[in-house]
Amino acid sequence: MAYRYWCGECGFRTGWLTESQVERQQTEHYAARHPEIFPGGQVETDRRNPNRAVGCAQLVGLLVMVLILAASCRR
């Protein structure tokens, strides 16, 4: 599932990420930009393409495997 976080205090938003990545970026953003305020805002779920983050990770993994295979076949 892909998620995007919107800050409750300013216009900051993350890209489409996994839930744990969004939580980490929210915490880091509030610590840097709004240190006196408890983290808030809202988290949006990508309903059009709920597997977006997983699909991207699979694509990157596939590309890495192809590069390893190509490097091992080269003489």
GROMACS .gro file of C-alpha atoms in nm:
model
   75
    1MET     CA    1   0.000   0.000   0.000
    2ALA     CA    2   0.129   0.348  -0.081
    3TYR     CA    3   0.084   0.644   0.156
    4ARG     CA    4   0.150   1.020   0.142
    5TYR     CA    5   0.173   1.251   0.444
    6TRP     CA    6   0.052   1.612   0.448
    7CYS     CA    7   0.175   1.844   0.726
    8GLY     CA    8  -0.094   2.006   0.941
    9GLU     CA    9   0.109   2.324   0.992
   10CYS     CA   10   0.253   2.407   0.648
   11GLY     CA   11   0.238   2.290   0.287
   12PHE     CA   12   0.492   2.005   0.325
   13ARG     CA   13   0.400   1.666   0.183
   14THR     CA   14   0.591   1.347   0.113
   15GLY     CA   15   0.592   1.139  -0.202
   16TRP     CA   16   0.411   0.806  -0.219
   17LEU     CA   17   0.597   0.580   0.027
   18THR     CA   18   0.543   0.286   0.258
   19GLU     CA   19   0.366   0.355   0.587
   20SER     CA   20   0.684   0.335   0.796
   21GLN     CA   21   0.872   0.571   0.562
   22VAL     CA   22   0.588   0.824   0.582
   23GLU     CA   23   0.588   0.807   0.964
   24ARG     CA   24   0.965   0.860   0.972
   25GLN     CA   25   0.948   1.161   0.740
   26GLN     CA   26   0.660   1.311   0.940
   27THR     CA   27   0.860   1.284   1.263
   28GLU     CA   28   1.174   1.428   1.100
   29HIS     CA   29   0.976   1.714   0.944
   30TYR     CA   30   0.814   1.816   1.272
   31ALA     CA   31   1.144   1.792   1.460
   32ALA     CA   32   1.313   2.021   1.205
   33ARG     CA   33   1.033   2.266   1.118
   34HIS     CA   34   0.787   2.260   1.411
   35PRO     CA   35   0.984   2.146   1.718
   36GLU     CA   36   0.734   2.285   1.972
   37ILE     CA   37   0.428   2.118   1.816
   38PHE     CA   38   0.310   1.757   1.849
   39PRO     CA   39   0.317   1.592   1.500
   40GLY     CA   40  -0.014   1.615   1.318
   41GLY     CA   41  -0.148   1.642   0.967
   42GLN     CA   42  -0.304   1.367   0.764
   43VAL     CA   43  -0.199   1.054   0.580
   44GLU     CA   44  -0.349   0.984   0.240
   45THR     CA   45  -0.381   0.637   0.086
   46ASP     CA   46  -0.330   0.595  -0.287
   47ARG     CA   47  -0.664   0.438  -0.381
   48ARG     CA   48  -0.598   0.446  -0.758
   49ASN     CA   49  -0.285   0.232  -0.731
   50PRO     CA   50  -0.263   0.079  -0.381
   51ASN     CA   51   0.044  -0.132  -0.468
   52ARG     CA   52   0.252   0.157  -0.605
   53ALA     CA   53   0.529   0.146  -0.340
   54VAL     CA   54   0.558  -0.232  -0.358
   55GLY     CA   55   0.568  -0.229  -0.739
   56CYS     CA   56   0.849   0.024  -0.740
   57ALA     CA   57   1.053  -0.183  -0.494
   58GLN     CA   58   1.001  -0.492  -0.709
   59LEU     CA   59   1.116  -0.304  -1.019
   60VAL     CA   60   1.432  -0.182  -0.847
   61GLY     CA   61   1.506  -0.537  -0.726
   62LEU     CA   62   1.460  -0.672  -1.076
   63LEU     CA   63   1.695  -0.410  -1.221
   64VAL     CA   64   1.962  -0.492  -0.962
   65MET     CA   65   1.936  -0.862  -1.045
   66VAL     CA   66   1.971  -0.791  -1.418
   67LEU     CA   67   2.279  -0.577  -1.353
   68ILE     CA   68   2.436  -0.853  -1.140
   69LEU     CA   69   2.359  -1.109  -1.409
   70ALA     CA   70   2.507  -0.888  -1.681
   71ALA     CA   71   2.820  -0.824  -1.475
   72SER     CA   72   2.870  -1.195  -1.404
   73CYS     CA   73   2.834  -1.293  -1.773
   74ARG     CA   74   3.089  -1.039  -1.889
   75ARG     CA   75   3.441  -1.176  -1.946
   0.00000   0.00000   0.00000
